Amino acid sequence: MRRRAVKALIALIPLLLAVPVHADWQLDPGQSQVQASITQLDGDAPQTHHHQVNNLQGDISNDGTLRLPLRLSQTDLLTRFGDLPPWVGLLANTTLVTLVAQMPPERLDGLDIGESMVETLTFRVQTDLINQEESVPLRFTREGLNEVRVTHAEPMAMDGRALMANSTVRTVLSLLGYQEIDEHVPITLNALLVNR
């Protein structure tokens, strides 16, 4: 009887190894940020300013849906104000936009340490007023057993017109003195996905 149990266990091992393991991949907020370069057009001459979005938070669900909500409190915009009107504080944790894409977790699981792959993700920008799609080539590099670095594989930019179409974003940018911005807003991504 005992021998039969051991044989059954040994027979199960190859089956267990063949079953794909789906990691619960999440962005590490402390090591995930985006920098955006906004060119102001409403002055005497165009001026470019750099802004940070830190503490990126998001995860990849088992069905491969990557959700990345962006809030005002994650930006460096609030620190650039002097005394803030009370209503700005109320907006701090409001989600400005949510980026949604499909990224099969098994693609990350299959990377060996030191190996990279480029995957073009189609991000949907979801807000009450905007429903826009943008294809973004990203480089995924396995840095450790449970760590994958994410950077852009080629230059990336956001649509300045779409940003200004969002009433919350437009209000914040107006408070910073932006009345008109270039439609090309270059961004730099450096993020870390971890398997929790």
mmCIF file of C-alpha atoms in Angstrom:
data_model
loop_
_atom_site.group_PDB
_atom_site.id
_atom_site.type_symbol
_atom_site.label_atom_id
_atom_site.label_comp_id
_atom_site.label_asym_id
_atom_site.label_seq_id
_atom_site.Cartn_x
_atom_site.Cartn_y
_atom_site.Cartn_z
ATOM 1 C CA MET A 1 0.000 0.000 0.000
ATOM 2 C CA ARG A 2 2.802 2.375 0.974
ATOM 3 C CA ARG A 3 4.692 1.491 -2.197
ATOM 4 C CA ARG A 4 1.646 2.330 -4.313
ATOM 5 C CA ALA A 5 1.356 5.768 -2.650
ATOM 6 C CA VAL A 6 5.036 6.513 -3.330
ATOM 7 C CA LYS A 7 4.629 5.435 -6.983
ATOM 8 C CA ALA A 8 1.549 7.651 -7.327
ATOM 9 C CA LEU A 9 3.472 10.601 -5.850
ATOM 10 C CA ILE A 10 6.391 10.035 -8.216
ATOM 11 C CA ALA A 11 3.961 9.846 -11.163
ATOM 12 C CA LEU A 12 2.426 13.180 -10.112
ATOM 13 C CA ILE A 13 5.733 15.108 -10.083
ATOM 14 C CA PRO A 14 6.021 15.524 -13.886
ATOM 15 C CA LEU A 15 2.381 16.652 -14.005
ATOM 16 C CA LEU A 16 2.993 19.257 -11.307
ATOM 17 C CA LEU A 17 6.059 20.542 -13.126
ATOM 18 C CA ALA A 18 4.114 20.805 -16.384
ATOM 19 C CA VAL A 19 1.360 22.969 -14.912
ATOM 20 C CA PRO A 20 2.140 26.642 -15.687
ATOM 21 C CA VAL A 21 2.679 28.802 -12.632
ATOM 22 C CA HIS A 22 1.078 32.240 -12.902
ATOM 23 C CA ALA A 23 2.877 34.830 -10.861
ATOM 24 C CA ASP A 24 1.046 37.580 -9.063
ATOM 25 C CA TRP A 25 3.029 40.394 -10.666
ATOM 26 C CA GLN A 26 2.703 43.853 -9.110
ATOM 27 C CA LEU A 27 4.530 47.133 -9.563
ATOM 28 C CA ASP A 28 6.892 48.012 -6.717
ATOM 29 C CA PRO A 29 5.790 51.611 -5.930
ATOM 30 C CA GLY A 30 9.172 52.532 -4.431
ATOM 31 C CA GLN A 31 10.972 51.648 -7.668
ATOM 32 C CA SER A 32 8.435 52.605 -10.331
ATOM 33 C CA GLN A 33 8.184 56.062 -11.845
ATOM 34 C CA VAL A 34 7.531 58.028 -15.024
ATOM 35 C CA GLN A 35 8.993 61.362 -16.061
ATOM 36 C CA ALA A 36 7.037 63.608 -18.442
ATOM 37 C CA SER A 37 8.440 66.600 -20.309
ATOM 38 C CA ILE A 38 5.756 69.234 -20.915
ATOM 39 C CA THR A 39 6.470 72.085 -23.322
ATOM 40 C CA GLN A 40 4.569 75.264 -22.497
ATOM 41 C CA LEU A 41 3.520 77.184 -25.601
ATOM 42 C CA ASP A 42 1.700 80.200 -24.150
ATOM 43 C CA GLY A 43 4.762 82.269 -23.194
ATOM 44 C CA ASP A 44 7.136 84.408 -25.265
ATOM 45 C CA ALA A 45 9.047 81.284 -26.263
ATOM 46 C CA PRO A 46 8.331 77.567 -25.722
ATOM 47 C CA GLN A 47 9.668 76.297 -22.384
ATOM 48 C CA THR A 48 10.030 72.630 -21.425
ATOM 49 C CA HIS A 49 9.420 71.530 -17.829
ATOM 50 C CA HIS A 50 10.007 68.056 -16.370
ATOM 51 C CA HIS A 51 7.518 66.406 -14.022
ATOM 52 C CA GLN A 52 7.622 63.112 -12.122
ATOM 53 C CA VAL A 53 4.935 60.538 -11.415
ATOM 54 C CA ASN A 54 6.236 58.367 -8.573
ATOM 55 C CA ASN A 55 4.890 55.412 -6.601
ATOM 56 C CA LEU A 56 3.299 53.743 -9.620
ATOM 57 C CA GLN A 57 0.891 51.082 -8.430
ATOM 58 C CA GLY A 58 -0.726 48.378 -10.467
ATOM 59 C CA ASP A 59 -0.812 44.661 -11.031
ATOM 60 C CA ILE A 60 -1.358 42.018 -13.658
ATOM 61 C CA SER A 61 -4.401 39.856 -12.940
ATOM 62 C CA ASN A 62 -4.537 36.140 -13.728
ATOM 63 C CA ASP A 63 -6.369 36.904 -16.978
ATOM 64 C CA GLY A 64 -3.510 39.211 -18.040
ATOM 65 C CA THR A 65 -5.175 42.569 -17.380
ATOM 66 C CA LEU A 66 -2.709 45.240 -16.301
ATOM 67 C CA ARG A 67 -4.351 48.202 -14.524
ATOM 68 C CA LEU A 68 -2.365 51.321 -13.718
ATOM 69 C CA PRO A 69 -4.330 54.086 -11.955
ATOM 70 C CA LEU A 70 -2.643 57.505 -11.853
ATOM 71 C CA ARG A 71 -3.478 59.967 -9.054
ATOM 72 C CA LEU A 72 -2.542 63.586 -8.493
ATOM 73 C CA SER A 73 -0.826 62.650 -5.204
ATOM 74 C CA GLN A 74 1.694 60.532 -7.177
ATOM 75 C CA THR A 75 2.923 63.558 -9.109
ATOM 76 C CA ASP A 76 5.372 66.264 -8.098
ATOM 77 C CA LEU A 77 2.813 68.894 -9.094
ATOM 78 C CA LEU A 78 1.493 69.527 -5.579
ATOM 79 C CA THR A 79 4.988 70.311 -4.262
ATOM 80 C CA ARG A 80 5.353 73.028 -6.902
ATOM 81 C CA PHE A 81 2.435 74.983 -5.468
ATOM 82 C CA GLY A 82 2.830 77.454 -2.636
ATOM 83 C CA ASP A 83 -0.267 77.557 -0.429
ATOM 84 C CA LEU A 84 -2.800 75.157 -1.869
ATOM 85 C CA PRO A 85 -6.480 75.976 -2.091
ATOM 86 C CA PRO A 86 -8.399 73.489 0.132
ATOM 87 C CA TRP A 87 -10.205 71.935 -2.836
ATOM 88 C CA VAL A 88 -6.888 70.883 -4.434
ATOM 89 C CA GLY A 89 -6.247 68.623 -1.442
ATOM 90 C CA LEU A 90 -9.578 66.937 -2.117
ATOM 91 C CA LEU A 91 -8.401 66.085 -5.623
ATOM 92 C CA ALA A 92 -5.079 64.605 -4.453
ATOM 93 C CA ASN A 93 -6.276 61.001 -4.288
ATOM 94 C CA THR A 94 -8.663 61.255 -7.203
ATOM 95 C CA THR A 95 -7.701 58.947 -10.051
ATOM 96 C CA LEU A 96 -6.874 61.194 -13.011
ATOM 97 C CA VAL A 97 -6.662 58.388 -15.543
ATOM 98 C CA THR A 98 -6.435 54.600 -15.492
ATOM 99 C CA LEU A 99 -4.213 52.867 -18.027
ATOM 100 C CA VAL A 100 -5.385 49.353 -18.949
ATOM 101 C CA ALA A 101 -3.519 46.812 -21.086
ATOM 102 C CA GLN A 102 -3.257 43.064 -21.624
ATOM 103 C CA MET A 103 -0.011 41.350 -20.595
ATOM 104 C CA PRO A 104 -0.116 37.547 -20.214
ATOM 105 C CA PRO A 105 1.695 36.767 -16.932
ATOM 106 C CA GLU A 106 3.091 33.539 -18.383
ATOM 107 C CA ARG A 107 5.268 35.662 -20.699
ATOM 108 C CA LEU A 108 6.991 37.116 -17.620
ATOM 109 C CA ASP A 109 7.125 33.728 -15.918
ATOM 110 C CA GLY A 110 8.976 32.317 -18.936
ATOM 111 C CA LEU A 111 11.859 34.809 -18.812
ATOM 112 C CA ASP A 112 15.214 33.539 -17.505
ATOM 113 C CA ILE A 113 17.300 35.780 -15.257
ATOM 114 C CA GLY A 114 19.151 38.297 -17.460
ATOM 115 C CA GLU A 115 16.826 37.662 -20.416
ATOM 116 C CA SER A 116 14.821 40.467 -22.054
ATOM 117 C CA MET A 117 11.848 40.624 -24.366
ATOM 118 C CA VAL A 118 10.031 43.462 -26.099
ATOM 119 C CA GLU A 119 6.245 43.356 -25.942
ATOM 120 C CA THR A 120 3.984 45.962 -27.550
ATOM 121 C CA LEU A 121 1.115 46.645 -25.181
ATOM 122 C CA THR A 122 -1.981 48.527 -26.266
ATOM 123 C CA PHE A 123 -2.890 50.810 -23.370
ATOM 124 C CA ARG A 124 -6.414 52.136 -23.112
ATOM 125 C CA VAL A 125 -6.749 55.457 -21.311
ATOM 126 C CA GLN A 126 -9.984 55.295 -19.357
ATOM 127 C CA THR A 127 -11.660 58.361 -17.866
ATOM 128 C CA ASP A 128 -15.188 59.733 -17.934
ATOM 129 C CA LEU A 129 -14.379 61.840 -21.004
ATOM 130 C CA ILE A 130 -11.527 60.006 -22.735
ATOM 131 C CA ASN A 131 -11.415 56.534 -24.207
ATOM 132 C CA GLN A 132 -8.141 56.447 -26.122
ATOM 133 C CA GLU A 133 -5.779 53.639 -27.157
ATOM 134 C CA GLU A 134 -2.018 53.845 -27.571
ATOM 135 C CA SER A 135 0.397 51.038 -28.545
ATOM 136 C CA VAL A 136 3.572 51.144 -26.447
ATOM 137 C CA PRO A 137 6.610 48.892 -27.025
ATOM 138 C CA LEU A 138 8.024 47.957 -23.606
ATOM 139 C CA ARG A 139 11.179 46.064 -22.688
ATOM 140 C CA PHE A 140 10.835 43.484 -19.896
ATOM 141 C CA THR A 141 14.123 42.298 -18.338
ATOM 142 C CA ARG A 142 14.268 39.599 -15.655
ATOM 143 C CA GLU A 143 16.622 40.923 -12.963
ATOM 144 C CA GLY A 144 15.991 38.267 -10.333
ATOM 145 C CA LEU A 145 13.826 35.297 -9.473
ATOM 146 C CA ASN A 146 10.901 37.572 -8.559
ATOM 147 C CA GLU A 147 11.858 40.845 -10.294
ATOM 148 C CA VAL A 148 11.283 42.136 -13.837
ATOM 149 C CA ARG A 149 12.433 45.635 -14.876
ATOM 150 C CA VAL A 150 10.131 47.489 -17.292
ATOM 151 C CA THR A 151 11.433 50.299 -19.511
ATOM 152 C CA HIS A 152 10.333 51.683 -22.861
ATOM 153 C CA ALA A 153 11.779 49.955 -25.911
ATOM 154 C CA GLU A 154 11.630 53.109 -28.038
ATOM 155 C CA PRO A 155 10.791 56.776 -27.411
ATOM 156 C CA MET A 156 7.312 57.252 -25.913
ATOM 157 C CA ALA A 157 4.997 60.252 -25.742
ATOM 158 C CA MET A 158 1.515 61.152 -24.523
ATOM 159 C CA ASP A 159 -0.971 63.226 -26.468
ATOM 160 C CA GLY A 160 -1.012 66.725 -24.946
ATOM 161 C CA ARG A 161 -4.460 67.370 -26.444
ATOM 162 C CA ALA A 162 -5.871 64.329 -24.631
ATOM 163 C CA LEU A 163 -4.309 65.533 -21.369
ATOM 164 C CA MET A 164 -5.884 68.967 -21.754
ATOM 165 C CA ALA A 165 -9.238 67.340 -22.587
ATOM 166 C CA ASN A 166 -9.344 65.877 -19.061
ATOM 167 C CA SER A 167 -10.920 68.573 -16.870
ATOM 168 C CA THR A 168 -8.997 67.587 -13.711
ATOM 169 C CA VAL A 169 -5.638 67.466 -15.492
ATOM 170 C CA ARG A 170 -6.380 70.745 -17.287
ATOM 171 C CA THR A 171 -7.283 72.453 -13.962
ATOM 172 C CA VAL A 172 -4.040 71.319 -12.316
ATOM 173 C CA LEU A 173 -1.940 72.330 -15.328
ATOM 174 C CA SER A 174 -3.687 75.721 -15.429
ATOM 175 C CA LEU A 175 -2.806 76.296 -11.771
ATOM 176 C CA LEU A 176 0.810 75.610 -12.698
ATOM 177 C CA GLY A 177 0.593 78.245 -15.421
ATOM 178 C CA TYR A 178 0.060 75.957 -18.410
ATOM 179 C CA GLN A 179 -2.614 77.402 -20.687
ATOM 180 C CA GLU A 180 -1.388 75.733 -23.851
ATOM 181 C CA ILE A 181 0.990 72.777 -24.155
ATOM 182 C CA ASP A 182 2.657 70.984 -27.036
ATOM 183 C CA GLU A 183 0.699 67.994 -28.308
ATOM 184 C CA HIS A 184 3.873 65.861 -27.974
ATOM 185 C CA VAL A 185 4.642 65.055 -24.300
ATOM 186 C CA PRO A 186 7.692 62.713 -24.129
ATOM 187 C CA ILE A 187 7.717 60.282 -21.221
ATOM 188 C CA THR A 188 10.381 58.055 -19.685
ATOM 189 C CA LEU A 189 9.372 54.889 -17.820
ATOM 190 C CA ASN A 190 11.425 52.973 -15.268
ATOM 191 C CA ALA A 191 9.416 50.450 -13.265
ATOM 192 C CA LEU A 192 9.920 47.199 -11.378
ATOM 193 C CA LEU A 193 7.436 44.325 -11.418
ATOM 194 C CA VAL A 194 7.719 41.942 -8.477
ATOM 195 C CA ASN A 195 6.194 38.529 -7.946
ATOM 196 C CA ARG A 196 4.427 38.802 -4.578
#
